[in-house]
PDB file of C-alpha atoms in Angstrom:
ATOM      1  CA  MET D   1      91.695 104.720 123.919  1.00  0.00           C
ATOM      2  CA  GLY D   2      92.941 102.167 121.338  1.00  0.00           C
ATOM      3  CA  TYR D   3      91.671  98.981 119.774  1.00  0.00           C
ATOM      4  CA  GLU D   4      93.658  96.223 118.106  1.00  0.00           C
ATOM      5  CA  MET D   5      92.171  94.796 114.937  1.00  0.00           C
ATOM      6  CA  SER D   6      94.006  92.178 112.852  1.00  0.00           C
ATOM      7  CA  GLY D   7      97.410  93.645 113.558  1.00  0.00           C
ATOM      8  CA  ASN D   8      96.248  97.219 112.981  1.00  0.00           C
ATOM      9  CA  VAL D   9      95.915  99.702 115.774  1.00  0.00           C
ATOM     10  CA  VAL D  10      92.841 101.875 115.478  1.00  0.00           C
ATOM     11  CA  ALA D  11      92.781 104.715 117.983  1.00  0.00           C
ATOM     12  CA  PRO D  12      89.988 107.321 118.156  1.00  0.00           C
ATOM     13  CA  MET D  13      91.329 110.841 118.747  1.00  0.00           C
ATOM     14  CA  ARG D  14      88.261 112.013 120.649  1.00  0.00           C
ATOM     15  CA  ASP D  15      84.879 110.780 121.829  1.00  0.00           C
ATOM     16  CA  VAL D  16      82.860 109.872 118.765  1.00  0.00           C
ATOM     17  CA  THR D  17      79.368 108.951 119.832  1.00  0.00           C
ATOM     18  CA  THR D  18      76.732 108.409 117.208  1.00  0.00           C
ATOM     19  CA  PRO D  19      73.775 110.768 117.197  1.00  0.00           C
ATOM     20  CA  ARG D  20      70.567 108.921 117.932  1.00  0.00           C
ATOM     21  CA  GLN D  21      67.510 109.549 115.868  1.00  0.00           C
ATOM     22  CA  ALA D  22      64.206 110.065 117.609  1.00  0.00           C
ATOM     23  CA  THR D  23      61.949 107.102 117.051  1.00  0.00           C
ATOM     24  CA  SER D  24      58.363 106.462 117.915  1.00  0.00           C
ATOM     25  CA  GLY D  25      59.123 103.283 119.841  1.00  0.00           C
ATOM     26  CA  HIS D  26      60.069 101.332 116.722  1.00  0.00           C
ATOM     27  CA  ALA D  27      63.590 100.341 115.899  1.00  0.00           C
ATOM     28  CA  SER D  28      64.736 102.271 112.903  1.00  0.00           C
ATOM     29  CA  ARG D  29      67.576 101.607 110.552  1.00  0.00           C
ATOM     30  CA  LYS D  30      70.198 104.336 110.756  1.00  0.00           C
ATOM     31  CA  PRO D  31      71.491 105.726 107.498  1.00  0.00           C
ATOM     32  CA  ARG D  32      75.013 104.552 106.724  1.00  0.00           C
ATOM     33  CA  HIS D  33      77.484 107.247 107.619  1.00  0.00           C
ATOM     34  CA  SER D  34      81.026 107.420 108.812  1.00  0.00           C
ATOM     35  CA  LEU D  35      81.769 108.404 112.380  1.00  0.00           C
ATOM     36  CA  PHE D  36      85.213 109.408 111.232  1.00  0.00           C
ATOM     37  CA  LEU D  37      85.436 112.169 108.655  1.00  0.00           C
ATOM     38  CA  ARG D  38      89.220 112.591 108.757  1.00  0.00           C
ATOM     39  CA  ILE D  39      91.420 109.565 109.331  1.00  0.00           C
ATOM     40  CA  CYS D  40      95.179 109.850 109.740  1.00  0.00           C
ATOM     41  CA  VAL D  41      96.871 106.732 108.366  1.00  0.00           C
ATOM     42  CA  ALA D  42     100.479 106.364 109.475  1.00  0.00           C
ATOM     43  CA  VAL D  43     102.331 104.268 106.899  1.00  0.00           C
ATOM     44  CA  ASP D  44     105.704 102.697 106.329  1.00  0.00           C
ATOM     45  CA  ALA D  45     106.953  99.997 103.953  1.00  0.00           C
ATOM     46  CA  SER D  46     105.679  97.048 106.023  1.00  0.00           C
ATOM     47  CA  GLY D  47     102.972  94.570 105.125  1.00  0.00           C
ATOM     48  CA  ALA D  48     101.073  95.612 108.250  1.00  0.00           C
ATOM     49  CA  SER D  49     101.014  99.149 106.910  1.00  0.00           C
ATOM     50  CA  GLU D  50      99.475  97.946 103.647  1.00  0.00           C
ATOM     51  CA  SER D  51      96.753  96.225 105.709  1.00  0.00           C
ATOM     52  CA  ALA D  52      96.189  99.433 107.687  1.00  0.00           C
ATOM     53  CA  THR D  53      95.813 101.374 104.436  1.00  0.00           C
ATOM     54  CA  ARG D  54      93.191  98.950 103.163  1.00  0.00           C
ATOM     55  CA  LEU D  55      91.368  99.022 106.522  1.00  0.00           C
ATOM     56  CA  ALA D  56      91.244 102.831 106.522  1.00  0.00           C
ATOM     57  CA  ILE D  57      89.949 102.869 102.955  1.00  0.00           C
ATOM     58  CA  SER D  58      87.205 100.415 103.895  1.00  0.00           C
ATOM     59  CA  LEU D  59      86.161 102.638 106.826  1.00  0.00           C
ATOM     60  CA  VAL D  60      85.429 105.644 104.592  1.00  0.00           C
ATOM     61  CA  ARG D  61      84.542 104.109 101.222  1.00  0.00           C
ATOM     62  CA  GLY D  62      81.235 105.526 100.056  1.00  0.00           C
ATOM     63  CA  HIS D  63      81.306 108.515 102.418  1.00  0.00           C
ATOM     64  CA  ALA D  64      81.621 111.656 100.309  1.00  0.00           C
ATOM     65  CA  ARG D  65      82.654 113.943 103.183  1.00  0.00           C
ATOM     66  CA  ALA D  66      85.335 111.621 104.574  1.00  0.00           C
ATOM     67  CA  GLU D  67      89.034 111.866 103.786  1.00  0.00           C
ATOM     68  CA  LEU D  68      92.180 109.912 104.447  1.00  0.00           C
ATOM     69  CA  VAL D  69      95.395 111.677 105.344  1.00  0.00           C
ATOM     70  CA  PHE D  70      98.393 109.426 104.802  1.00  0.00           C
ATOM     71  CA  CYS D  71     101.504 110.307 106.767  1.00  0.00           C
ATOM     72  CA  HIS D  72     104.958 108.772 106.623  1.00  0.00           C
ATOM     73  CA  VAL D  73     107.525 109.803 109.212  1.00  0.00           C
ATOM     74  CA  VAL D  74     111.164 109.653 108.222  1.00  0.00           C
ATOM     75  CA  ASN D  75     112.908 108.439 111.370  1.00  0.00           C
ATOM     76  CA  VAL D  76     115.581 111.134 111.735  1.00  0.00           C
ATOM     77  CA  PRO D  77     117.447 109.578 114.702  1.00  0.00           C
ATOM     78  CA  ARG D  78     117.808 106.326 112.748  1.00  0.00           C
ATOM     79  CA  LEU D  79     118.942 108.165 109.609  1.00  0.00           C
ATOM     80  CA  LEU D  80     121.518 110.155 111.536  1.00  0.00           C
ATOM     81  CA  ALA D  81     122.904 106.986 113.102  1.00  0.00           C
ATOM     82  CA  ARG D  82     123.155 105.359 109.668  1.00  0.00           C
ATOM     83  CA  ALA D  83     124.884 108.387 108.171  1.00  0.00           C
ATOM     84  CA  GLU D  84     127.291 108.643 111.121  1.00  0.00           C
ATOM     85  CA  SER D  85     128.221 104.983 110.742  1.00  0.00           C
ATOM     86  CA  GLY D  86     129.750 105.919 107.398  1.00  0.00           C
ATOM     87  CA  ALA D  87     127.161 104.158 105.235  1.00  0.00           C
ATOM     88  CA  SER D  88     126.556 107.410 103.342  1.00  0.00           C
ATOM     89  CA  ASP D  89     126.572 111.178 103.783  1.00  0.00           C
ATOM     90  CA  TYR D  90     123.726 113.103 105.421  1.00  0.00           C
ATOM     91  CA  SER D  91     122.273 114.735 102.335  1.00  0.00           C
ATOM     92  CA  SER D  92     122.108 111.572 100.240  1.00  0.00           C
ATOM     93  CA  THR D  93     120.656 109.626 103.194  1.00  0.00           C
ATOM     94  CA  PHE D  94     117.848 112.172 103.656  1.00  0.00           C
ATOM     95  CA  GLU D  95     117.235 112.462  99.912  1.00  0.00           C
ATOM     96  CA  GLU D  96     116.922 108.684  99.593  1.00  0.00           C
ATOM     97  CA  ALA D  97     114.535 108.507 102.568  1.00  0.00           C
ATOM     98  CA  HIS D  98     112.384 111.315 101.155  1.00  0.00           C
ATOM     99  CA  THR D  99     112.221 109.633  97.732  1.00  0.00           C
ATOM    100  CA  GLU D 100     111.192 106.322  99.315  1.00  0.00           C
ATOM    101  CA  ALA D 101     108.557 108.091 101.436  1.00  0.00           C
ATOM    102  CA  ASN D 102     107.050 109.799  98.387  1.00  0.00           C
ATOM    103  CA  ALA D 103     106.874 106.503  96.482  1.00  0.00           C
ATOM    104  CA  LEU D 104     105.158 104.829  99.434  1.00  0.00           C
ATOM    105  CA  LEU D 105     102.650 107.664  99.819  1.00  0.00           C
ATOM    106  CA  GLU D 106     101.911 107.663  96.084  1.00  0.00           C
ATOM    107  CA  ARG D 107     100.955 103.981  96.331  1.00  0.00           C
ATOM    108  CA  CYS D 108      98.645 104.694  99.283  1.00  0.00           C
ATOM    109  CA  SER D 109      97.072 107.593  97.420  1.00  0.00           C
ATOM    110  CA  TRP D 110      96.588 105.418  94.349  1.00  0.00           C
ATOM    111  CA  LEU D 111      94.816 102.729  96.412  1.00  0.00           C
ATOM    112  CA  ALA D 112      92.486 105.364  97.870  1.00  0.00           C
ATOM    113  CA  ARG D 113      91.741 106.944  94.468  1.00  0.00           C
ATOM    114  CA  ARG D 114      91.032 103.509  93.010  1.00  0.00           C
ATOM    115  CA  ALA D 115      88.424 103.008  95.762  1.00  0.00           C
ATOM    116  CA  GLY D 116      86.909 106.454  95.156  1.00  0.00           C
ATOM    117  CA  VAL D 117      88.237 107.905  98.413  1.00  0.00           C
ATOM    118  CA  PHE D 118      89.722 111.401  98.739  1.00  0.00           C
ATOM    119  CA  ALA D 119      93.232 111.319 100.186  1.00  0.00           C
ATOM    120  CA  ARG D 120      96.129 113.657 100.970  1.00  0.00           C
ATOM    121  CA  THR D 121      99.725 112.694 101.710  1.00  0.00           C
ATOM    122  CA  TYR D 122     102.425 114.171 103.928  1.00  0.00           C
ATOM    123  CA  VAL D 123     106.030 113.379 104.806  1.00  0.00           C
ATOM    124  CA  GLN D 124     107.133 114.329 108.320  1.00  0.00           C
ATOM    125  CA  PHE D 125     110.597 114.152 109.876  1.00  0.00           C
ATOM    126  CA  GLY D 126     111.440 113.164 113.461  1.00  0.00           C
ATOM    127  CA  LYS D 127     110.635 110.388 115.889  1.00  0.00           C
ATOM    128  CA  PRO D 128     107.685 108.459 114.386  1.00  0.00           C
ATOM    129  CA  ALA D 129     105.464 108.070 117.491  1.00  0.00           C
ATOM    130  CA  THR D 130     105.825 111.722 118.477  1.00  0.00           C
ATOM    131  CA  GLU D 131     105.360 113.053 114.958  1.00  0.00           C
ATOM    132  CA  ILE D 132     102.325 110.896 114.177  1.00  0.00           C
ATOM    133  CA  ALA D 133     100.484 111.997 117.326  1.00  0.00           C
ATOM    134  CA  SER D 134     101.340 115.655 116.768  1.00  0.00           C
ATOM    135  CA  PHE D 135     100.468 115.541 113.076  1.00  0.00           C
ATOM    136  CA  ALA D 136      97.105 113.830 113.684  1.00  0.00           C
ATOM    137  CA  GLU D 137      96.176 116.401 116.285  1.00  0.00           C
ATOM    138  CA  GLY D 138      97.266 119.232 113.995  1.00  0.00           C
ATOM    139  CA  ILE D 139      95.019 118.130 111.146  1.00  0.00           C
ATOM    140  CA  GLY D 140      92.063 117.465 113.436  1.00  0.00           C
ATOM    141  CA  ALA D 141      91.987 113.708 112.800  1.00  0.00           C
ATOM    142  CA  ASP D 142      89.061 111.776 114.233  1.00  0.00           C
ATOM    143  CA  LEU D 143      91.005 108.518 114.119  1.00  0.00           C
ATOM    144  CA  ILE D 144      94.573 107.256 113.694  1.00  0.00           C
ATOM    145  CA  VAL D 145      95.156 103.958 111.903  1.00  0.00           C
ATOM    146  CA  ILE D 146      98.625 102.427 112.234  1.00  0.00           C
ATOM    147  CA  GLY D 147      99.858  99.157 110.769  1.00  0.00           C
ATOM    148  CA  ASN D 148     101.478  97.136 113.512  1.00  0.00           C
ATOM    149  CA  ALA D 149     102.927  93.658 113.279  1.00  0.00           C
ATOM    150  CA  PRO D 150     101.420  91.613 116.139  1.00  0.00           C
ATOM    151  CA  SER D 151     104.811  90.993 117.757  1.00  0.00           C
ATOM    152  CA  GLU D 152     105.784  94.685 117.829  1.00  0.00           C
ATOM    153  CA  LYS D 153     104.994  97.131 120.594  1.00  0.00           C
ATOM    154  CA  ILE D 154     103.806 100.666 119.935  1.00  0.00           C
TER     155      ILE D 154
END
């Protein structure tokens, strides 16, 4: 199940119902807590990705047990095509992509730290959609947040 919010796709990984507190007939105010303890944030160098990062941070800010896991997927098929076109050799193409990914993830991590949110970062290699889904499942993510420009399809 997925939801679109301001150009960001927010997709719960599993059913996340809120536990109800027993009340004696009176409405009670629930304590503020996060339904999502581990959020996978798939990032790239787009402006939509920056918005997704900020959205994910806002979802867990103030929740001590919550964490963000930033993931950037180096698109291997695209890199191979670029290298085969003669633009550069394979090793320098992959090295450049890895360096750019680390710089991007460092910025995401810095934004999270600045907000007081615990975050980890990972670089994956492959087809982005496949790798993101597999990675999120592997880390036990409760939610995936992906920056998506409104005109793009996922």
